[in-house]
mmCIF file of C-alpha atoms in Angstrom:
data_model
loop_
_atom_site.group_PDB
_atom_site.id
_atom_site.type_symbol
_atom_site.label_atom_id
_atom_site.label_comp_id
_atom_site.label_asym_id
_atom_site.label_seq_id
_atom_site.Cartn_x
_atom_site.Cartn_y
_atom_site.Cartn_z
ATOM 1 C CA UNK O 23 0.000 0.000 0.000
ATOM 2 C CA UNK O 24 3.204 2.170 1.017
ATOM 3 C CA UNK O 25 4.440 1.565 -2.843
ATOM 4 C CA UNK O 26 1.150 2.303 -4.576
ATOM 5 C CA UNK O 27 0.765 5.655 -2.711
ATOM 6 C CA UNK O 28 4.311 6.636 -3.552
ATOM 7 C CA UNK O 29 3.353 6.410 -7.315
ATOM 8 C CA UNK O 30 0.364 8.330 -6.744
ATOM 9 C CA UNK O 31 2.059 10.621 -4.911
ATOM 10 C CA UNK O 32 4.675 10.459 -8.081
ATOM 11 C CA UNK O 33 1.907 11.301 -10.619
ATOM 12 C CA UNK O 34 0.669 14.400 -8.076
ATOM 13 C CA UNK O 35 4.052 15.852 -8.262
ATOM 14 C CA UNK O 36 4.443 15.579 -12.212
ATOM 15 C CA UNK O 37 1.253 16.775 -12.619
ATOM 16 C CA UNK O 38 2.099 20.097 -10.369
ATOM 17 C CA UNK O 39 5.795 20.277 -11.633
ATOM 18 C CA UNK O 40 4.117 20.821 -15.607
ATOM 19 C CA UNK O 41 1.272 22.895 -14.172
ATOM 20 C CA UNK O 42 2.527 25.513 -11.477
ATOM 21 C CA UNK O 43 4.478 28.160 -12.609
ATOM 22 C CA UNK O 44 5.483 28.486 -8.779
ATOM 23 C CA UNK O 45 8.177 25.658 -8.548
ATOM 24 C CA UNK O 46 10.038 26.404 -6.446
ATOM 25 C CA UNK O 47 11.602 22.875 -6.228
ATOM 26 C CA UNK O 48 12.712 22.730 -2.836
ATOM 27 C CA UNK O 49 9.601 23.459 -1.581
ATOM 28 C CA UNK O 50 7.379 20.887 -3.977
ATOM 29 C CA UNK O 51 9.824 18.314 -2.848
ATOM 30 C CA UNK O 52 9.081 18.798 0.697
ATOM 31 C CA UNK O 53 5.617 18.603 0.129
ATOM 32 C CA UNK O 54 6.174 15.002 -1.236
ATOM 33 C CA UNK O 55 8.067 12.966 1.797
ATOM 34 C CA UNK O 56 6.899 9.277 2.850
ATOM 35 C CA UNK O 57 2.891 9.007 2.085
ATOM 36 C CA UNK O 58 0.805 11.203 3.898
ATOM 37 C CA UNK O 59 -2.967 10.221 3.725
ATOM 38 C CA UNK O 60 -4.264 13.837 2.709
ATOM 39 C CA UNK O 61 -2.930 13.818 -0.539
ATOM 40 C CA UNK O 62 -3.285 10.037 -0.530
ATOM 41 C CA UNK O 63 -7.248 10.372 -0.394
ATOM 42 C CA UNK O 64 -7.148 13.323 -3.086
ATOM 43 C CA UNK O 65 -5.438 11.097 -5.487
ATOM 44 C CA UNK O 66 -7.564 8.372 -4.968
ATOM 45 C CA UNK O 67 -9.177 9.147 -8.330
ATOM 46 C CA UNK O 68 -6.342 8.972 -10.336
ATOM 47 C CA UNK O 69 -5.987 5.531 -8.890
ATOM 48 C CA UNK O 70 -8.894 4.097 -10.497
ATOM 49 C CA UNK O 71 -7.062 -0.151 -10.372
ATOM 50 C CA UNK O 72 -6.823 0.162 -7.071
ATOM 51 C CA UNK O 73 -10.385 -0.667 -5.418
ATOM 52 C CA UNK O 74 -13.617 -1.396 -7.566
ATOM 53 C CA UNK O 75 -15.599 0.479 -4.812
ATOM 54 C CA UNK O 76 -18.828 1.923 -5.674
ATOM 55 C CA UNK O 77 -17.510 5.424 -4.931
ATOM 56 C CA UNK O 78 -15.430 5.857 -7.890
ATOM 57 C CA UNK O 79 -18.352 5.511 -10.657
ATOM 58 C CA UNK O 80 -20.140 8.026 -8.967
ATOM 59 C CA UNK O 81 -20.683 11.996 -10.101
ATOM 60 C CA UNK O 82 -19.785 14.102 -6.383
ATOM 61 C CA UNK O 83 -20.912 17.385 -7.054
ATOM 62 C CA UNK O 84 -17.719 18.736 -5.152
ATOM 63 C CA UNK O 85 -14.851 17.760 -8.147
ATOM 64 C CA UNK O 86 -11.990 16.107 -6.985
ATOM 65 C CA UNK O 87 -8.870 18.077 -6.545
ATOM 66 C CA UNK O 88 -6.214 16.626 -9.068
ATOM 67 C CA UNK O 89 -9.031 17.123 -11.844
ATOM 68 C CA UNK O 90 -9.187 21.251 -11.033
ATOM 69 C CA UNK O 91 -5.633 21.432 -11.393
ATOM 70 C CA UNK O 92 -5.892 23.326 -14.926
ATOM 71 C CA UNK O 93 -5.162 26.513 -14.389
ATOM 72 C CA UNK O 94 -2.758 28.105 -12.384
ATOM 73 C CA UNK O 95 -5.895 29.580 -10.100
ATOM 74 C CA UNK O 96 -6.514 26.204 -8.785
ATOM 75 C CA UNK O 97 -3.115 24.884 -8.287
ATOM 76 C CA UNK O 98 -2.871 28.310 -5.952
ATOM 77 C CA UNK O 99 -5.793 27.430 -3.781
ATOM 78 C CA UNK O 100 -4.832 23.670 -3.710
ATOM 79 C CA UNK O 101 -1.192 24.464 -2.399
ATOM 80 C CA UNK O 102 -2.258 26.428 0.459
ATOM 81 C CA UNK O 103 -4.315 23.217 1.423
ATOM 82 C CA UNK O 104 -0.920 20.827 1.040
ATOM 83 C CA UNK O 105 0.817 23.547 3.060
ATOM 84 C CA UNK O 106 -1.027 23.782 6.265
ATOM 85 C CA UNK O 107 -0.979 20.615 7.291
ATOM 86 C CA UNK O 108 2.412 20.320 7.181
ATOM 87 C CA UNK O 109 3.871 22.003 10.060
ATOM 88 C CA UNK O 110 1.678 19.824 12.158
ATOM 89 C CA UNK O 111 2.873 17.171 10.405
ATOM 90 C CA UNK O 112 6.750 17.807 11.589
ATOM 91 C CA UNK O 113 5.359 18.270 14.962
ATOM 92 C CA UNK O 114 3.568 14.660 15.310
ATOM 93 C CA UNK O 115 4.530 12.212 12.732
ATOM 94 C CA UNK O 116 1.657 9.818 12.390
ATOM 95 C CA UNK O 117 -0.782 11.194 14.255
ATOM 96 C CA UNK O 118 -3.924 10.827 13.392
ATOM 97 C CA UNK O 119 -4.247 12.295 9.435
ATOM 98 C CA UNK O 120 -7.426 11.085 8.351
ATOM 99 C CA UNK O 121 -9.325 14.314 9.924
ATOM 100 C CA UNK O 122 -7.111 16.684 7.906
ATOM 101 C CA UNK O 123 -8.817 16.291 5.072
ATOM 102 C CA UNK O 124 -12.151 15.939 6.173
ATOM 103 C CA UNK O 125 -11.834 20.262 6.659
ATOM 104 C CA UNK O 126 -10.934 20.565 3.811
ATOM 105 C CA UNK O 127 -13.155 18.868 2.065
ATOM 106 C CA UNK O 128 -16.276 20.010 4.136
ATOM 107 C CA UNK O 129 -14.940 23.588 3.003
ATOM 108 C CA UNK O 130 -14.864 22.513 -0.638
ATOM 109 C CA UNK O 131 -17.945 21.061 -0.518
ATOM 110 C CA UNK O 132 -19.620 24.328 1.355
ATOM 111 C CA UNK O 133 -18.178 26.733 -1.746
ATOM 112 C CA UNK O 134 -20.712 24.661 -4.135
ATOM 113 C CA UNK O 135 -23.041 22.469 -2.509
ATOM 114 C CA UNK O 136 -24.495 24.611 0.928
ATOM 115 C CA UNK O 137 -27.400 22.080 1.620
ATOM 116 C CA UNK O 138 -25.656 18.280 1.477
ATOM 117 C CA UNK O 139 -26.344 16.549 4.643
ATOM 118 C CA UNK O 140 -22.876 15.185 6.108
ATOM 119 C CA UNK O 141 -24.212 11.687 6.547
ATOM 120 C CA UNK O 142 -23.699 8.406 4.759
ATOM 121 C CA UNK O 143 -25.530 4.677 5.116
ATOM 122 C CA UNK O 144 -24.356 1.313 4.120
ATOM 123 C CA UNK O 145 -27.275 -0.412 2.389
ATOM 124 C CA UNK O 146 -27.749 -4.017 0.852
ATOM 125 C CA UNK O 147 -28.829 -4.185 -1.922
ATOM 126 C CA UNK O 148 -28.888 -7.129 -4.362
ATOM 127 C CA UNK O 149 -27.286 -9.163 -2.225
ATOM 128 C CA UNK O 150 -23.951 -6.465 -2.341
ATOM 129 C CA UNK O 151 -23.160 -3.730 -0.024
ATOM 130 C CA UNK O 152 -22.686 -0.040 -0.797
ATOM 131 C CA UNK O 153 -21.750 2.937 1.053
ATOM 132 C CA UNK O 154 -24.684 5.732 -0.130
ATOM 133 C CA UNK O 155 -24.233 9.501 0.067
ATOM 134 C CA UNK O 156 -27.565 11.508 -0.577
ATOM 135 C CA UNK O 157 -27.444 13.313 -3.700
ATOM 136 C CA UNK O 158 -25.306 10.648 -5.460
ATOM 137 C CA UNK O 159 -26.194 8.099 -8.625
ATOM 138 C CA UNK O 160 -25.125 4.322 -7.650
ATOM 139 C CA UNK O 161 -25.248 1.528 -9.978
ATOM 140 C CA UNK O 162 -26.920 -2.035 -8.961
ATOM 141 C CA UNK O 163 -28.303 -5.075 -9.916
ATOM 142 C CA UNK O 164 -31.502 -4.767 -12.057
ATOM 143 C CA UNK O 165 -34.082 -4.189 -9.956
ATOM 144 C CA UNK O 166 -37.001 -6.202 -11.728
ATOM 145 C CA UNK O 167 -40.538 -4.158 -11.555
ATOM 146 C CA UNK O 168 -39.210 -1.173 -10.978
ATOM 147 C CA UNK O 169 -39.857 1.660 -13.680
ATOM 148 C CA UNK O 170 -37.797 4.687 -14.274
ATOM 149 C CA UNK O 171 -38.785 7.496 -11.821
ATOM 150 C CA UNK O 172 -40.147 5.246 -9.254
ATOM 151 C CA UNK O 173 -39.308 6.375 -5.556
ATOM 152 C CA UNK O 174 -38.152 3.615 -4.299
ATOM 153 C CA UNK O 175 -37.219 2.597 -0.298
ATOM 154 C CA UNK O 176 -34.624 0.418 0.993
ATOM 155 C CA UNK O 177 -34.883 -1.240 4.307
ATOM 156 C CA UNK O 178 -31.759 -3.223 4.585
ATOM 157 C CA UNK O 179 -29.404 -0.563 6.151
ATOM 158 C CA UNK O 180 -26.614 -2.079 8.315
ATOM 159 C CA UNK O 181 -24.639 1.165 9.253
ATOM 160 C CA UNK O 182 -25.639 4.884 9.381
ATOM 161 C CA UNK O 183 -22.718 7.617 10.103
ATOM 162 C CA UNK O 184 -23.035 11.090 10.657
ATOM 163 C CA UNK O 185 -20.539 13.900 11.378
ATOM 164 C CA UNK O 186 -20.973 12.631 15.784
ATOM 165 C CA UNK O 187 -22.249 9.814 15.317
ATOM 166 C CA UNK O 188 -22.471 6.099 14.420
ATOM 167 C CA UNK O 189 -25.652 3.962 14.168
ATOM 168 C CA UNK O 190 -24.143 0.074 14.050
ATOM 169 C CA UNK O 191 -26.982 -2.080 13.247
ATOM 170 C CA UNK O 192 -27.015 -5.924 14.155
ATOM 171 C CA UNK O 193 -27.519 -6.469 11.651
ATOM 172 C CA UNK O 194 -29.472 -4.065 10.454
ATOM 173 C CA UNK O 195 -30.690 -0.594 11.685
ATOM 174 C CA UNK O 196 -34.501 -0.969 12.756
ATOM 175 C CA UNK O 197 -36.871 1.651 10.870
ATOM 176 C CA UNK O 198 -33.588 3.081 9.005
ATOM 177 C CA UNK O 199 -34.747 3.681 5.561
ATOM 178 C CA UNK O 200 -32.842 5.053 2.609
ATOM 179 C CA UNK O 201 -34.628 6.261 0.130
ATOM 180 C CA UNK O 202 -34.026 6.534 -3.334
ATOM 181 C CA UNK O 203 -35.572 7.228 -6.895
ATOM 182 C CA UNK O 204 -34.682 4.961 -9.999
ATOM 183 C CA UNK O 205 -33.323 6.960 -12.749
ATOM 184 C CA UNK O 206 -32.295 4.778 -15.546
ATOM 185 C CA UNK O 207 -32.582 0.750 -16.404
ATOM 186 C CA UNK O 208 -29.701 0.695 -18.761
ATOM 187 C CA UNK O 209 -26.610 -2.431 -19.527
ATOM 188 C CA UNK O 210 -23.604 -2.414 -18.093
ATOM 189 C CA UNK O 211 -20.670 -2.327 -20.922
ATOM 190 C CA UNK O 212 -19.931 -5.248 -22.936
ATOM 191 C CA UNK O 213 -17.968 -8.595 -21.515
ATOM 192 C CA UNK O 214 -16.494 -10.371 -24.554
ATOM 193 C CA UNK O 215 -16.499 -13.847 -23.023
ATOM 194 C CA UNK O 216 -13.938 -16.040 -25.089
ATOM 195 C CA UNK O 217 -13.649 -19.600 -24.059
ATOM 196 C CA UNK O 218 -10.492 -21.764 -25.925
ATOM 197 C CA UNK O 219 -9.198 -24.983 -25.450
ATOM 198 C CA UNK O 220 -5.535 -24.877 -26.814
ATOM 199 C CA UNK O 221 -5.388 -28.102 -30.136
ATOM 200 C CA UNK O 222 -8.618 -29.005 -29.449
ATOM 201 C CA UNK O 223 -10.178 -26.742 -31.920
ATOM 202 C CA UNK O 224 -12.525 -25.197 -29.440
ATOM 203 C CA UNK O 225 -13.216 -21.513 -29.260
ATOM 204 C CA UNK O 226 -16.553 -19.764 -28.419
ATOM 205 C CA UNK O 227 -16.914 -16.000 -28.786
ATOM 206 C CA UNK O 228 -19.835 -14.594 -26.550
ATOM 207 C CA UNK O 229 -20.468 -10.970 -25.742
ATOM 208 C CA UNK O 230 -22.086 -10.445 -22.133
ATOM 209 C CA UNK O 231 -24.147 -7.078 -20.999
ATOM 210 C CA UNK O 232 -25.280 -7.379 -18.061
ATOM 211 C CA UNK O 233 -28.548 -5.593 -17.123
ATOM 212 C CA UNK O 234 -28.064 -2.511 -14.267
ATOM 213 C CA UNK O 235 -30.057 -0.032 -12.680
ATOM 214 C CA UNK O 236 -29.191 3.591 -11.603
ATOM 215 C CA UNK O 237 -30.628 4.926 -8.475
ATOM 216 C CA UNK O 238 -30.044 8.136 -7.342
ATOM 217 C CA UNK O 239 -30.191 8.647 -3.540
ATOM 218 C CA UNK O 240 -32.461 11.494 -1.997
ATOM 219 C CA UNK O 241 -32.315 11.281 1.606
ATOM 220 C CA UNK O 242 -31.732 9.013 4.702
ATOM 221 C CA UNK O 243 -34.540 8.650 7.747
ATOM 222 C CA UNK O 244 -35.317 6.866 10.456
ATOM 223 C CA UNK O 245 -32.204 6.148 12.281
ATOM 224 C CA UNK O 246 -32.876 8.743 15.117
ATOM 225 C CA UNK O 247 -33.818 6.197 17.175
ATOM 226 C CA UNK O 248 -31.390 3.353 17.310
ATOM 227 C CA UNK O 249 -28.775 3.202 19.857
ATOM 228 C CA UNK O 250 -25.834 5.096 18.999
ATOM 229 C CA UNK O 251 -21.884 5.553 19.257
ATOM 230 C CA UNK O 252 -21.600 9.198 19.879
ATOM 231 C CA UNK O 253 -17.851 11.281 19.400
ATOM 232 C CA UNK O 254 -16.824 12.394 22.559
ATOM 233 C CA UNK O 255 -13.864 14.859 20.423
ATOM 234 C CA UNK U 17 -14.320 -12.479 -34.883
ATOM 235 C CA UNK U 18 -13.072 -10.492 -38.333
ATOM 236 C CA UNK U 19 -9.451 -8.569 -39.263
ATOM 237 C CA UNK U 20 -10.450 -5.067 -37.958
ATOM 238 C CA UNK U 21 -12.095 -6.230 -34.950
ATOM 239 C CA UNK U 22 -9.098 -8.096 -34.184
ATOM 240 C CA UNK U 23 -6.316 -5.248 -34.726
ATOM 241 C CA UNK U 24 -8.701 -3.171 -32.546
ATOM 242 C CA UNK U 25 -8.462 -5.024 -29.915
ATOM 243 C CA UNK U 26 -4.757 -5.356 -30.363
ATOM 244 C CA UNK U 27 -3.859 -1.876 -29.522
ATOM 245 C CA UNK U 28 -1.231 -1.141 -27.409
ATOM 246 C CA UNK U 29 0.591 -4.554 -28.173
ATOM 247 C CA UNK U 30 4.412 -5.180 -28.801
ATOM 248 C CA UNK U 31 5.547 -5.156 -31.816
ATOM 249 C CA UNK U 32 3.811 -7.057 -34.994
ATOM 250 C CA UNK U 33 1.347 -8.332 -32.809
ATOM 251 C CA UNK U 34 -0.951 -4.503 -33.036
ATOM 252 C CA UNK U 35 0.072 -4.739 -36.656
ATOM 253 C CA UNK U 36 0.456 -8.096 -38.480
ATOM 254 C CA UNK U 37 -2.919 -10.180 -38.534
ATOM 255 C CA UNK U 38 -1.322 -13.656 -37.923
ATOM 256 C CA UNK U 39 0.553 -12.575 -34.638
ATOM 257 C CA UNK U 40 -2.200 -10.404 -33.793
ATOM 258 C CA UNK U 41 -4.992 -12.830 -33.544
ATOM 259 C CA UNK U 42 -2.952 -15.002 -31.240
ATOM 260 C CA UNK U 43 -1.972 -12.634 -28.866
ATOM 261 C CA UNK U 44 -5.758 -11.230 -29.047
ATOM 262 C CA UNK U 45 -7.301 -14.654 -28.126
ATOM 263 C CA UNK U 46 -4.907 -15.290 -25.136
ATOM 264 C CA UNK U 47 -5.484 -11.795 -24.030
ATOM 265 C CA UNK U 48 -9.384 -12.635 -23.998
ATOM 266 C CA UNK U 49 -8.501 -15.946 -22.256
ATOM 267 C CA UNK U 50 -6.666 -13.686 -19.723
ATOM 268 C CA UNK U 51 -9.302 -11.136 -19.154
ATOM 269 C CA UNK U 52 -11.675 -14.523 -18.497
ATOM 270 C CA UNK U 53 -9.620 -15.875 -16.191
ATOM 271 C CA UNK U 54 -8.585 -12.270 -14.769
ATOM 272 C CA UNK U 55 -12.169 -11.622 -13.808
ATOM 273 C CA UNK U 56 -12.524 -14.555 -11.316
ATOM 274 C CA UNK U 57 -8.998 -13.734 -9.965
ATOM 275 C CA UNK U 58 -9.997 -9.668 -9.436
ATOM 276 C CA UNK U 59 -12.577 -11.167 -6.743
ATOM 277 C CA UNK U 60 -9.871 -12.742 -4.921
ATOM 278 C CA UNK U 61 -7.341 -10.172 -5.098
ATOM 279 C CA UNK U 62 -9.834 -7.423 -4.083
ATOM 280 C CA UNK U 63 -10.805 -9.267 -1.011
ATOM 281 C CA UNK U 64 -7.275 -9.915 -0.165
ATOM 282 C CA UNK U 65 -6.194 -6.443 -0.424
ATOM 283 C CA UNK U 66 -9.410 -5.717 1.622
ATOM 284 C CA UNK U 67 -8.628 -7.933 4.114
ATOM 285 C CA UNK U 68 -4.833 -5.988 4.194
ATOM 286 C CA UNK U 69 -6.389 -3.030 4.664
ATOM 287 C CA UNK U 70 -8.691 -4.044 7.589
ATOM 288 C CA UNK U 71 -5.745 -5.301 9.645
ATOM 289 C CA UNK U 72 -3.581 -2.213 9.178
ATOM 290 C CA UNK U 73 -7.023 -0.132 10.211
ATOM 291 C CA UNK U 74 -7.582 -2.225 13.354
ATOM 292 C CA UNK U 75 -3.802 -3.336 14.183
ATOM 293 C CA UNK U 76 -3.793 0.621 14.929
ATOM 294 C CA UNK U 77 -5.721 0.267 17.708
ATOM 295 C CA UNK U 78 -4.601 -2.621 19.264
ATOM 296 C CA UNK U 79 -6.041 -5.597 17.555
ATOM 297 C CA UNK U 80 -5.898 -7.886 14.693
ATOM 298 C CA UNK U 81 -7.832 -8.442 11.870
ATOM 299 C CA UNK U 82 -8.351 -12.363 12.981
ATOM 300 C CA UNK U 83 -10.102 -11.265 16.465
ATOM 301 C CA UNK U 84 -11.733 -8.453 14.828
ATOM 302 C CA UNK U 85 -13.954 -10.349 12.264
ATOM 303 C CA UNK U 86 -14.521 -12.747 15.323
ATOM 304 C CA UNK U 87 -15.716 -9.933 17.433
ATOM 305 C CA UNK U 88 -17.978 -8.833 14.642
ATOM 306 C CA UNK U 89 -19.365 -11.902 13.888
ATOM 307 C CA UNK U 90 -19.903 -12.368 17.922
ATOM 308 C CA UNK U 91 -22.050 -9.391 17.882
ATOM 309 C CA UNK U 92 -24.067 -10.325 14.329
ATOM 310 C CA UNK U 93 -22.910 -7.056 12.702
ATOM 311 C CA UNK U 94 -22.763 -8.171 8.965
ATOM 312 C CA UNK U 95 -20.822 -5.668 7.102
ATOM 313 C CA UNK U 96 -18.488 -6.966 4.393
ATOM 314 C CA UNK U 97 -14.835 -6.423 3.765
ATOM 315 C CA UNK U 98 -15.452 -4.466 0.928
ATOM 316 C CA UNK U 99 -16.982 -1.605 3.432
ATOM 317 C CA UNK U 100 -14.851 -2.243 6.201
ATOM 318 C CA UNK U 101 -12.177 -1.506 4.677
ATOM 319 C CA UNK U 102 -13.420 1.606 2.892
ATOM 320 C CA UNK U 103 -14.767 2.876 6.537
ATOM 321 C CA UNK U 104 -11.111 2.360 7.766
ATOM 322 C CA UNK U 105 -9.570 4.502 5.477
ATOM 323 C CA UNK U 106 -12.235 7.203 5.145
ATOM 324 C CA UNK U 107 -14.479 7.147 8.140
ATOM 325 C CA UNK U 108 -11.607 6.672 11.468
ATOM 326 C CA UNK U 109 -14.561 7.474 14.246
ATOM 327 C CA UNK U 110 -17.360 5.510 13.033
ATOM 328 C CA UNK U 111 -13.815 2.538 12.486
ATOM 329 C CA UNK U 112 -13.013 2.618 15.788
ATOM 330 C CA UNK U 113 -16.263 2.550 17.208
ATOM 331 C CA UNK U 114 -17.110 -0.899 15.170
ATOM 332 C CA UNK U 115 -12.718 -1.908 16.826
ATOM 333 C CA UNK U 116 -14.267 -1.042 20.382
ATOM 334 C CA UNK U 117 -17.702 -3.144 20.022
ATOM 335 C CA UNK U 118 -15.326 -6.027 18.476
ATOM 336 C CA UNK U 119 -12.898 -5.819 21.680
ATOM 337 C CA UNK U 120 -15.699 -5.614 24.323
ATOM 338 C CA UNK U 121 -17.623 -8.883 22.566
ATOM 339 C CA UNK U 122 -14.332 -10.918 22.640
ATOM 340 C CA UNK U 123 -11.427 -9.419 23.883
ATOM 341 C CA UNK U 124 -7.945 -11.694 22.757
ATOM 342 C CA UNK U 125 -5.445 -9.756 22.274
ATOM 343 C CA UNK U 126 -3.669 -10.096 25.283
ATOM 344 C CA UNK U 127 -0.212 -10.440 22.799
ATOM 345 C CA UNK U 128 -0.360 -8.144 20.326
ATOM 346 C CA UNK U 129 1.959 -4.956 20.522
ATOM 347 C CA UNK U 130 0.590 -1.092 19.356
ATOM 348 C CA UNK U 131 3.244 -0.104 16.790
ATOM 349 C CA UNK U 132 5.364 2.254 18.095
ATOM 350 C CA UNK U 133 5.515 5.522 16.663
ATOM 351 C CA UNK U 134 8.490 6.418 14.170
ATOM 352 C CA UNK U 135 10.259 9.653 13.959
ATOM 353 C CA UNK U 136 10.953 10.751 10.570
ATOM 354 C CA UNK U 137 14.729 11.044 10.527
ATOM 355 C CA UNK U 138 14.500 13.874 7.972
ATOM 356 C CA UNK U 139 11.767 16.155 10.437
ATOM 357 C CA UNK U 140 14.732 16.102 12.711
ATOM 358 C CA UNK U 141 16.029 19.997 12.814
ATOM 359 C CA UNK U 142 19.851 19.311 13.601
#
C-alpha cells in the first residue's frame, strides 16, 4: 500500500511540476516525503485499479482536486491546502491524518453544494453492499418491476454515520430507511467472453451485458432512534 | 471475430502483434482468455487487499484483523470487507467505534503490541 501511494504521490508531483508556474523545487519536494494520507485520499481518483468500490463511478458534485488542477488559479488554492498541514505534520509524525482532510473537504464542498447533509448509510442491496451519500447516482443489480422514476425505499441498512455519530446495526438498523428514486434501467458495458481450449479446436466467442439499474439517492430517515456511538472529540 | 475487430483489440501490443494479422490474432485470443480468467482472480485479489487493509485499520488500535472479524461476527454485525475496509480509510470514528464493540464482545489480544511511533529522521532539525 506504502508503494502504490508513492506512485500516486509520483503522478501528483508531475502533474504540479508541468502545471505551477510556482516551482520552487525545494519546496514541492518537501511537500512530497513518505505518504501522507491527505494527498493520498485526493489522489484516490487517479488511482482508479486500485479498489472497484462503488464510490469511484459516482458523479460528487464537489470535483476532486487533481481534476481542477488546470489553471494556475486552482493549483494556488490547492497548495495552500498541502501547506497547512504540514507544520503539524513535523510536529507529530503519524498522528492521526485522516481528519485533515475531512476540513478541507467540508470547506470545498460548502463553496458549491451549501445544503448536502454530512451523513452516509451502508445499504444491501442485491445481495452487495454499498456505502450511499444523498445526492449521489449508484449503480446495482436490475431491480425487476421497478420503472424509471419510481421512488423507491430500501430497508436493509446495516450502518448509518453522521458527522458525531455512528448507528451500528445488528444487523441491520430498525426503521432506518434510505430512500431513493430509480433513474435509468440501462446495460452495463460489454464482456467479450472467449472460451479456448488450446489443439482441441474449441473456441466460443460470446459478448455479455449485463442488465443494471441507476438509483439516485435522496435522503436518509429513520435512524434517530437506534442506539448510537456518539464522538466524545 | 473479423481482421479489424481483431487489430482493434490489439492496440497497445508489442511489436507485430498490433500490426500483423497472424501474430495479432494469437496474442488477441490469449489476451481474452486472460481477461476470463482475470475476472474470477480480481474477486480474490480485491478481497485480499481488503482484508490488508482491515488489519492495518484495526492493528492501529490494538487488535488484529483475525479477532476483529470474530468480534464482529460475535455481535451479528454483517458488514463486508469491501466496506470495512473503505470505513477504515475514510471514516476513522465511526472505524473505531465498530474496533471497540469487536474488543468488548471478545477481547484476545492479550499479545499483540501497538506499533510504536516512528520519527521521521529527515523532520529532525539538527
Amino acid at each position: 500500500m506504502a508503494s502504490s501511494a508513492t506512485f500516486t504521490t509520483l503522478v501528483l508531483s508531475s502533474s504540479f511540476a508541468t502545471q505551477c508556474n510556482i516551482s520552487n523545487l525545494h519546496h514541492q519536494s518537501s511537500l512530497f516525503p513518505p505518504p501522507k494520507s491527505p494527498l493520498f485520499s485526493f489522489s484516490k481518483p487517479l488511482s482508479l485499479k486500485l479498489t472497484p468500490s462503488s464510490l469511484l463511478p459516482k458523479a460528487p458534485a464537489f470535483s476532486p482536486i487533481p481534476k481542477s488542477s488546470q489553471s494556475n488559479a486552482a493549483v494556488v488554492d490547492v497548495e495552500p491546502d498541502n501547506v497547512e498541514p504540514e507544520p503539524e505534520f513535523e510536529a507529530v509524525v503519524e498522528s492521526e491524518p485522516e481528519p485533515e482532510p475531512e476540513p478541507a473537504q467540508v470547506v470545498e464542498a460548502s463553496k458549491e453544494e451549501p445544503k448536502r447533509e454530512e451523513i452516509f448509510a451502508v445499504v444491501m442491496i442485491g445481495g452487495r453492499q454499498y456505502i450511499v451519500f444523498p445526492g449521489r447516482y449508484l449503480y446495482t443489480q436490475r431491480l425487476k418491476g421497478a420503472n424509471v422514476n419510481d421512488k423507491i425505499v430500501l430497508n436493509k441498512v446495516l450502518l448509518v454515520g453522521t458527522k458525531t455519530t455512528t448507528y451500528i446495526g445488528k444487523p441491520v438498523v430498525t426503521n432506518a430507511a434510505v430512500h431513493a428514486v430509480v433513474e435509468e434501467q440501462g446495460l452495463n458495458p460489454k464482456v467479450v467472453v472467449f472460451k479456448y481450449k488450446k489443439k482441441k479446436n474449441y473456441r466460443r466467442n460470446i459478448g455479455h451485458r449485463q442488465p443494471n439499474t441507476r438509483i439516485r439517492i435522496t435522503g436518509i430517515t429513520g435512524y434517530q432512534d437506534y442506539p448510537a456511538v456518539t464522538l466524545n472529540s | 471475430m473479423n481482421k479489424k475487430e481483431i487489430l482493434k483489440l490489439a492496440k497497445g501490443f508489442r511489436g507485430r502483434a498490433k500490426n500483423c494479422i497472424r501474430i495479432a490474432r494469437e496474442r488477441v485470443e490469449k489476451a481474452l482468455q486472460y481477461s476470463y480468467r482475470d475476472r474470477r482472480n480480481k474477486k480474490r485479489d480485491m478481497r485480499s487487499l481488503w482484508i490488508q487493509r482491515i488489519n492495518a485499520g484495526t492493528r492501529q488500535h490494538g487488535v488484529n484483523y483475525g479477532n476483529f472479524m470474530h468480534g464482529l461476527i460475535k455481535e451479528n454485525i454483517q458488514l463486508n470487507r469491501k466496506v470495512l475496509s473503505e470505513i477504515s480509510m475514510h471514516e476513522p470514528y465511526s472505524f473505531k467505534a465498530l474496533v471497540d464493540i469487536s474488543r468488548s464482545a471478545f477481547p484476545g489480544n492479550k499479545n499483540v503490541v501497538l506499533p510504536t511511533r516512528k520519527v521521521n529522521v529527515s523532520s529532525i532539525n539538527v
